Coordinates of C-alpha atoms in Angstrom, one line a residue:
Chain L
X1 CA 61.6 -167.1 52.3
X2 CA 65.0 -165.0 52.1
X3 CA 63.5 -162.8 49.3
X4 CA 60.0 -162.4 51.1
X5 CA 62.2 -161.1 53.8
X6 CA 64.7 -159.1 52.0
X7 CA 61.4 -157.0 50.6
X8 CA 59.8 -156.6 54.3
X9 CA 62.9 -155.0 55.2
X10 CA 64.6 -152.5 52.2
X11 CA 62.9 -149.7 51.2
X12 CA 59.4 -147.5 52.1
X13 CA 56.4 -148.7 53.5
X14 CA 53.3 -148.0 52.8
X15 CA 52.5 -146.7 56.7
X16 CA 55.7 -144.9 56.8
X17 CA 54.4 -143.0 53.3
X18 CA 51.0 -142.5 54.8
X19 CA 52.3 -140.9 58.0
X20 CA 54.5 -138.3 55.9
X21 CA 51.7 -137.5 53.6
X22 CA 49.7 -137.2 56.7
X23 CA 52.3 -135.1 58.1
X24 CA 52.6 -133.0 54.9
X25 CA 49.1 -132.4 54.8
X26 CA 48.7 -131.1 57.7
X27 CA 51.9 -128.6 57.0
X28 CA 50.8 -127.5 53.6
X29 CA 46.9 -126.4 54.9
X30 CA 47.9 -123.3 57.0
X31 CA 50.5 -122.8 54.1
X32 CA 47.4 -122.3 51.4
X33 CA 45.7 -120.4 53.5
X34 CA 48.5 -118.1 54.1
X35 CA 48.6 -117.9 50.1
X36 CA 44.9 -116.5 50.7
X37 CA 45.7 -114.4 53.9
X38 CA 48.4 -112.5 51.5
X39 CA 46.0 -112.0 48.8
X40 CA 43.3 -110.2 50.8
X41 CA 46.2 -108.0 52.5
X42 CA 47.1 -106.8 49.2
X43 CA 43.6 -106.0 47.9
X44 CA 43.0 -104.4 51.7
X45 CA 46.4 -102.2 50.8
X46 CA 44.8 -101.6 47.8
X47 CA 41.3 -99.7 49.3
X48 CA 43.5 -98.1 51.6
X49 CA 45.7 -96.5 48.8
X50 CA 42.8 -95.6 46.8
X51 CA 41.2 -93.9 50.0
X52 CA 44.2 -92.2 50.7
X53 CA 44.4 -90.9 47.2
X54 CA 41.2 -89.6 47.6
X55 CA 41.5 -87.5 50.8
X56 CA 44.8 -86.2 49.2
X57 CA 42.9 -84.9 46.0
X58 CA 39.8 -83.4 48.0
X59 CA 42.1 -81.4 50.0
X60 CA 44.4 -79.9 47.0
X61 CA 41.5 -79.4 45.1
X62 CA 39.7 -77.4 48.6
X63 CA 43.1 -75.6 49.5
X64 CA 42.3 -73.8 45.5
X65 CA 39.0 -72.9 45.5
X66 CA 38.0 -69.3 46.6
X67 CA 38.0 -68.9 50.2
X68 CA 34.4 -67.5 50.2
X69 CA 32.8 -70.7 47.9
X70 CA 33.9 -73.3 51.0
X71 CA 30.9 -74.4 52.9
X72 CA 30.8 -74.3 56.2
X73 CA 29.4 -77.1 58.5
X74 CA 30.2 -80.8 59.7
X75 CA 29.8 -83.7 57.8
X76 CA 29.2 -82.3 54.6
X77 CA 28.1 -84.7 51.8
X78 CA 27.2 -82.2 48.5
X79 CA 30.0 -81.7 45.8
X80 CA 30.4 -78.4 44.9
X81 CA 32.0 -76.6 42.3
X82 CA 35.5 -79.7 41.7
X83 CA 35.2 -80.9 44.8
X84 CA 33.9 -84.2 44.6
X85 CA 31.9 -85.1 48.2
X86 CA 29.6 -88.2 49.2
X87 CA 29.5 -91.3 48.0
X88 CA 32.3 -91.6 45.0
X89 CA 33.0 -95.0 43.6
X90 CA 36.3 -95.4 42.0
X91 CA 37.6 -97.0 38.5
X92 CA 38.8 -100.2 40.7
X93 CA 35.3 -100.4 41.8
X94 CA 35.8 -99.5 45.9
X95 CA 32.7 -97.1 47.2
X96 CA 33.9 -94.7 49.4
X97 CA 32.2 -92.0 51.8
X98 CA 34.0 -88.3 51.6
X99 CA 32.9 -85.7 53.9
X100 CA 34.3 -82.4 54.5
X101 CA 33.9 -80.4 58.3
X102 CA 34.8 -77.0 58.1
X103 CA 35.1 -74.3 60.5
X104 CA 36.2 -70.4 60.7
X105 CA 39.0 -70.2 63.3
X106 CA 37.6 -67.4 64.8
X107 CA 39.6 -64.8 65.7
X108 CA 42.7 -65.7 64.9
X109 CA 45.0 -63.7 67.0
X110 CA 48.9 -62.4 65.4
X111 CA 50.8 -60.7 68.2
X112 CA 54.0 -58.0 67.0
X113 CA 55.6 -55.1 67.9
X114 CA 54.9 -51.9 66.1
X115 CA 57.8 -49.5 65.9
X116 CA 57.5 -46.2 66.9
X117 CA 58.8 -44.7 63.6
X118 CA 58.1 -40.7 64.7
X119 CA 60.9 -41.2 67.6
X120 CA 64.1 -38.6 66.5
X121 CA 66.7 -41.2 67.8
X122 CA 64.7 -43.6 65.6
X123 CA 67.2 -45.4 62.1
X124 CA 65.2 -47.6 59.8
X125 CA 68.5 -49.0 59.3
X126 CA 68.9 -50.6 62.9
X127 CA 65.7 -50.2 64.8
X128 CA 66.6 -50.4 68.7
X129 CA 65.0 -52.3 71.2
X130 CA 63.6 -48.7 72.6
X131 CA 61.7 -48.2 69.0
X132 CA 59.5 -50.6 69.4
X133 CA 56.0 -50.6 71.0
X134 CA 54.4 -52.8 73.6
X135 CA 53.3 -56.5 72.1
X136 CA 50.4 -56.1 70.1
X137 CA 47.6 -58.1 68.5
X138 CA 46.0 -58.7 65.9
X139 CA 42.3 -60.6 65.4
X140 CA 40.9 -61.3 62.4
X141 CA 37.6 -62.7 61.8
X142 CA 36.1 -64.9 59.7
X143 CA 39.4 -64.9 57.7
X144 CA 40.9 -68.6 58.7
X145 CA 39.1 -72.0 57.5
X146 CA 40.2 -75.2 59.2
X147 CA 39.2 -78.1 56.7
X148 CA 38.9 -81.9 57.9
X149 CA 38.4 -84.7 55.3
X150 CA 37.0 -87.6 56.4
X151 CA 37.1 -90.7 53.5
X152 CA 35.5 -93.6 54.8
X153 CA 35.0 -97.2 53.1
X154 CA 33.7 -100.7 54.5
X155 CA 36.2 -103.8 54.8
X156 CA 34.8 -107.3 54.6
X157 CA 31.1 -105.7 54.1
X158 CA 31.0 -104.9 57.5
X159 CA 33.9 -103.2 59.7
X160 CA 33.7 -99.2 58.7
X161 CA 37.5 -98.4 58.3
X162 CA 38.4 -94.2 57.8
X163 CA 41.4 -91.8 56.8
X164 CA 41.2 -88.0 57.7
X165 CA 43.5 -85.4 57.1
X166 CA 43.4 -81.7 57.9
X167 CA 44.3 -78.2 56.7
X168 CA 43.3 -74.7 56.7
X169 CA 42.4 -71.9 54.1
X170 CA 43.0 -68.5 54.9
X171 CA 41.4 -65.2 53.1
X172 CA 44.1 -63.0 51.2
X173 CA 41.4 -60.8 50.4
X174 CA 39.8 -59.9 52.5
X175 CA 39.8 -56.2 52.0
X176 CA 39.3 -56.6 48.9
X177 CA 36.2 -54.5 47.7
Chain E
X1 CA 73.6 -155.0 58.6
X2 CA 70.2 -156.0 59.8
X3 CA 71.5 -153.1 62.4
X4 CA 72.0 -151.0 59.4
X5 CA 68.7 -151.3 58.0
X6 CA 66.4 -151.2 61.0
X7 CA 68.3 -147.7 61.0
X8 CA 67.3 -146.6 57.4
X9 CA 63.5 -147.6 58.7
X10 CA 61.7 -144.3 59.4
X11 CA 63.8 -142.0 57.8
X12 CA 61.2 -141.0 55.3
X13 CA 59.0 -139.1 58.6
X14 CA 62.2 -137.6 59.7
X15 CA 63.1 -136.1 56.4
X16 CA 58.6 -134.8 55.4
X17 CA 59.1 -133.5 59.5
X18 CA 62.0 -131.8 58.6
X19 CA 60.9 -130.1 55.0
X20 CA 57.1 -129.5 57.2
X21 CA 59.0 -127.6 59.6
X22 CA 60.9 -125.2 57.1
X23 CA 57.7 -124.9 55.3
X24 CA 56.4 -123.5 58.2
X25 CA 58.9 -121.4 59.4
X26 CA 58.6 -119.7 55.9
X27 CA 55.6 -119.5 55.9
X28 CA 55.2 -117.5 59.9
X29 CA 57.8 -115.1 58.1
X30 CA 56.0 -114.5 54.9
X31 CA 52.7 -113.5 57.5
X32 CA 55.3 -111.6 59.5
X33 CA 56.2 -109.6 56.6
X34 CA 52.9 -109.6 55.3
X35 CA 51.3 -108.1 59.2
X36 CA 54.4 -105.3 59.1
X37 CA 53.5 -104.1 55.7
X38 CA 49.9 -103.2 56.5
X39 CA 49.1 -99.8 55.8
X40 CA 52.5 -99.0 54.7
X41 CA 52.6 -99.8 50.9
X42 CA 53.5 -97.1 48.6
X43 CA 51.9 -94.2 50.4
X44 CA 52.3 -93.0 54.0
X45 CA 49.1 -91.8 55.3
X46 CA 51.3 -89.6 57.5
X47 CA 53.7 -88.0 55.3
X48 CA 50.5 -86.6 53.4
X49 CA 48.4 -85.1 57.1
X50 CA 51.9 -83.9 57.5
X51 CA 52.2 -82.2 54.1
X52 CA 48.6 -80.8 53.8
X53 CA 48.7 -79.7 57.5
X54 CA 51.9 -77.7 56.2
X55 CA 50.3 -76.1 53.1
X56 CA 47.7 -74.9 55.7
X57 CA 49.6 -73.4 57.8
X58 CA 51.6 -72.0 54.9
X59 CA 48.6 -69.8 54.3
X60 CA 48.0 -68.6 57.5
X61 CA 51.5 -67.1 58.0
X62 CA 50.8 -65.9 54.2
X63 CA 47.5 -63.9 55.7
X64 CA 49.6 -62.3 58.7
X65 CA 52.9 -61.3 56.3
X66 CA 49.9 -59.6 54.9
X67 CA 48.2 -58.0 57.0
X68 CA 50.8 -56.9 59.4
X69 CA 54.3 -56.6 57.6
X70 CA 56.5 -53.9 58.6
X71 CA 57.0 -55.3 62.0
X72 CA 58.4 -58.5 60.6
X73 CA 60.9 -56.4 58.7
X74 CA 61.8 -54.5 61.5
X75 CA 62.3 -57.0 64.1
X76 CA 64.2 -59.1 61.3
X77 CA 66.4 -56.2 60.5
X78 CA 67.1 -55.1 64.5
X79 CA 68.0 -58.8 65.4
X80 CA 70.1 -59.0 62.1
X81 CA 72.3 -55.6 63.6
X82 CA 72.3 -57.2 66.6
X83 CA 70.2 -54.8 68.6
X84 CA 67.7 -57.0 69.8
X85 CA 65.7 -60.3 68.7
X86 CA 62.5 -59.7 71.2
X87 CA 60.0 -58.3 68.9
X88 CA 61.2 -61.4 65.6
X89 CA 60.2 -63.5 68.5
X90 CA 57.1 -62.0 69.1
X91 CA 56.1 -62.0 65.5
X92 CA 56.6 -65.8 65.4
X93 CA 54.9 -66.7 68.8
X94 CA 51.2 -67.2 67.4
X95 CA 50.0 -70.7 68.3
X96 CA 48.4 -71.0 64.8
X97 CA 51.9 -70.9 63.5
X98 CA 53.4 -72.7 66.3
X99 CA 51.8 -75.3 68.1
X100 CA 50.3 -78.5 68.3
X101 CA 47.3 -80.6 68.8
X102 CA 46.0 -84.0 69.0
X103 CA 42.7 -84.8 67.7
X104 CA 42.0 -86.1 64.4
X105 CA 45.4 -86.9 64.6
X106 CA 48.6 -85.8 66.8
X107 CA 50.8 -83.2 65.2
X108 CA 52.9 -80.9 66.1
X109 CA 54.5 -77.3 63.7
X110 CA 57.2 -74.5 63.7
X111 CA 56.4 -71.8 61.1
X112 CA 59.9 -69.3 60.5
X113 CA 59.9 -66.0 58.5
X114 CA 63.4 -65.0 56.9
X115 CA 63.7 -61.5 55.6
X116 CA 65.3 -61.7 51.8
X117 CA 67.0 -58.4 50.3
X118 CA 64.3 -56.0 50.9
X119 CA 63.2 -52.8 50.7
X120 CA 60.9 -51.3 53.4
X121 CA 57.6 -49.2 51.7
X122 CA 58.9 -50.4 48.5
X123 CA 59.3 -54.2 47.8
X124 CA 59.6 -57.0 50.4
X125 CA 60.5 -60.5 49.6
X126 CA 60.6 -63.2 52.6
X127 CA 60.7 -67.2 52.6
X128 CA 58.6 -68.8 55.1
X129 CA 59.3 -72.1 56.3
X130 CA 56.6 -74.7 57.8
X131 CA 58.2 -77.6 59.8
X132 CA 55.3 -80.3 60.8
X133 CA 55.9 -83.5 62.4
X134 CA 52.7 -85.9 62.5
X135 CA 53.2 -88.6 64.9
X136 CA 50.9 -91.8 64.3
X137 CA 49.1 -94.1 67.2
X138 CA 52.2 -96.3 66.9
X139 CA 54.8 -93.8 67.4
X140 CA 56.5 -93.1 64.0
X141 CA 57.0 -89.8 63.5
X142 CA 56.5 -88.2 60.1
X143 CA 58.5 -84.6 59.3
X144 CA 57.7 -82.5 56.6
X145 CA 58.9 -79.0 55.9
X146 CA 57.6 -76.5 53.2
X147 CA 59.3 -73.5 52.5
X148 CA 57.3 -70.6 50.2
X149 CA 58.9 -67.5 49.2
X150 CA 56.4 -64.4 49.0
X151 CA 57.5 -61.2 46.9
X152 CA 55.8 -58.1 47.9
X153 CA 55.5 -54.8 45.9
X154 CA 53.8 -51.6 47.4
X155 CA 51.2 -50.8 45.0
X156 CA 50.6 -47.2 44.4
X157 CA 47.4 -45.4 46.0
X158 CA 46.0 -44.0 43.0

């Protein structure tokens, strides 16, 4: 009887066990799924890189190629010459949508002073504020390209997600013959 | 003792409530972390609008050294002897060197010319500088500045 009671009393129980694995359970199931959470945020991180990469190589490659081979339009889709454009799947196996807008910035306007060189009192050396001419301006056409890459990609097959940077191109040579 | 060990009764739910609870407070900082790092990892979307925004821009003040530069040298040299700084201001007022706007994304540039050693009708050598600052939805700012230095030589006529 003394022993029977001894055991009741030292020691664990089996409810006491059940209630902390209960309690554990129910601790270490929104832990897992954080395991989970963090793996998708990484492979998310990882599109986003690869997209970002992508915009960043379509406009280096567009801010070399000859002024006048740059299409102009919105939403253009067609590679040409090393610029890749439309659909582009990558090594890691992402799809992604790459379109280019581009439009002349037309005129473009540059405002100066001229100075009046012919004046007698005039020295090359220190110009005064008398030598120079009224403001000026300047406006070029057709001359100035402002480029806008759009890369787009789908997260979770559904939710259309996008990056877009911009830049322009301008024409050195333009009076070239 | 009976005292005693009606006291050590229990104690295995206060110490799984206890490890639970730092589980869990882990676990709300590892999502924290995870939440703040979105987007963020290893390249800054707007460090590189701000950088290709600045190569652009680069190019425009390229095209108007160009086209129009013998009034850049002689505002730089009349502000240099201290005659007057009207006209280099004029030459730098163009809002497609200085400027900003908002849409696809909100940014904001400063273009400068600076005269090198130069000689007028016969070589001219200036370094222009490009400061953009992209600022994204949330607020954090992102500066770049590019500086290119542009030699000039007069070519003959014939």
């Amino acid at each position: 009887m003394r022993l029977s009671s001894a055991r009741k009393s030292n020691g664990v129980t089996l409810l006491e066990i059940m209630i902390a694995l209960l309690i554990m359970t129910s601790a270490m199931i929104p832990v897992a799924s954080l395991m989970g959470y963090g793996g998708r945020a990484t492979s998310k991180d990882a599109r986003r890189i690869v997209a970002i990469q992508t915009l960043d190589k379509t406009l280096r490659q567009l801010l070399n190629e000859p002024f006048t081979e740059i299409p102009v339009g919105n939403s253009i889709k067609k590679t040409f010459n090393k610029v890749e454009l439309g659909t582009i799947k990558t090594q890691a196996g992402y799809d992604y949508d790459v379109e280019l807008s581009s439009r002349y910035i037309s005129p473009v306007t540059f405002s100066y002073q001229t100075v009046r060189v012919n004046l007698p009192s005039f020295k090359p050396d220190a110009p005064k504020a008398s030598d120079f001419a009224p403001k000026e301006t300047l406006s070029l056409t057709n001359c100035v390209l402002e480029l806008i890459v759009k890369v787009s990609w789908k997260e979770q097959q559904t939710r259309t997600v996008d990056v877009s940077a911009m830049t322009y191109r301008a024409n050195y040579h333009r009076r070239d013959g | 003792m009976r005292h005693l060990k009606n006291k050590k009764q229990g104690m295995a739910v206060v110490i799984v409530l206890t490890l639970a609870t730092a589980i869990l407070i882990l676990g709300t900082a590892f999502l924290k972390t995870i939440r703040n790092q979105g987007g963020r990892n290893t390249i800054e979307l707007g460090a590189i609008q701000a950088d290709l925004l600045a190569e652009g821009i680069t190019q425009i003040a390229m095209l108007k050294f160009k086209e129009i530069p013998g009034p850049l040298y002689y505002a730089y040299v009349a502000k240099v002897q201290g005659q007057t700084d009207e006209p280099l201001k004029e030459y730098h007022k163009d809002q497609v060197l200085a400027g900003e706007f908002k849409t696809p994304f909100s940014a904001n540039f400063q273009t400068t010319y600076q005269l090198l050693p130069s000689k007028m009708y016969d070589d001219m050598n200036i370094k222009i500088s490009v400061v953009v600052k992209v600022t994204r939805p949330d607020g954090v700012d992102y500066e770049r500045n590019i500086e290119r230095t542009v030699s000039g030589v007069r070519r003959p006529a014939f």
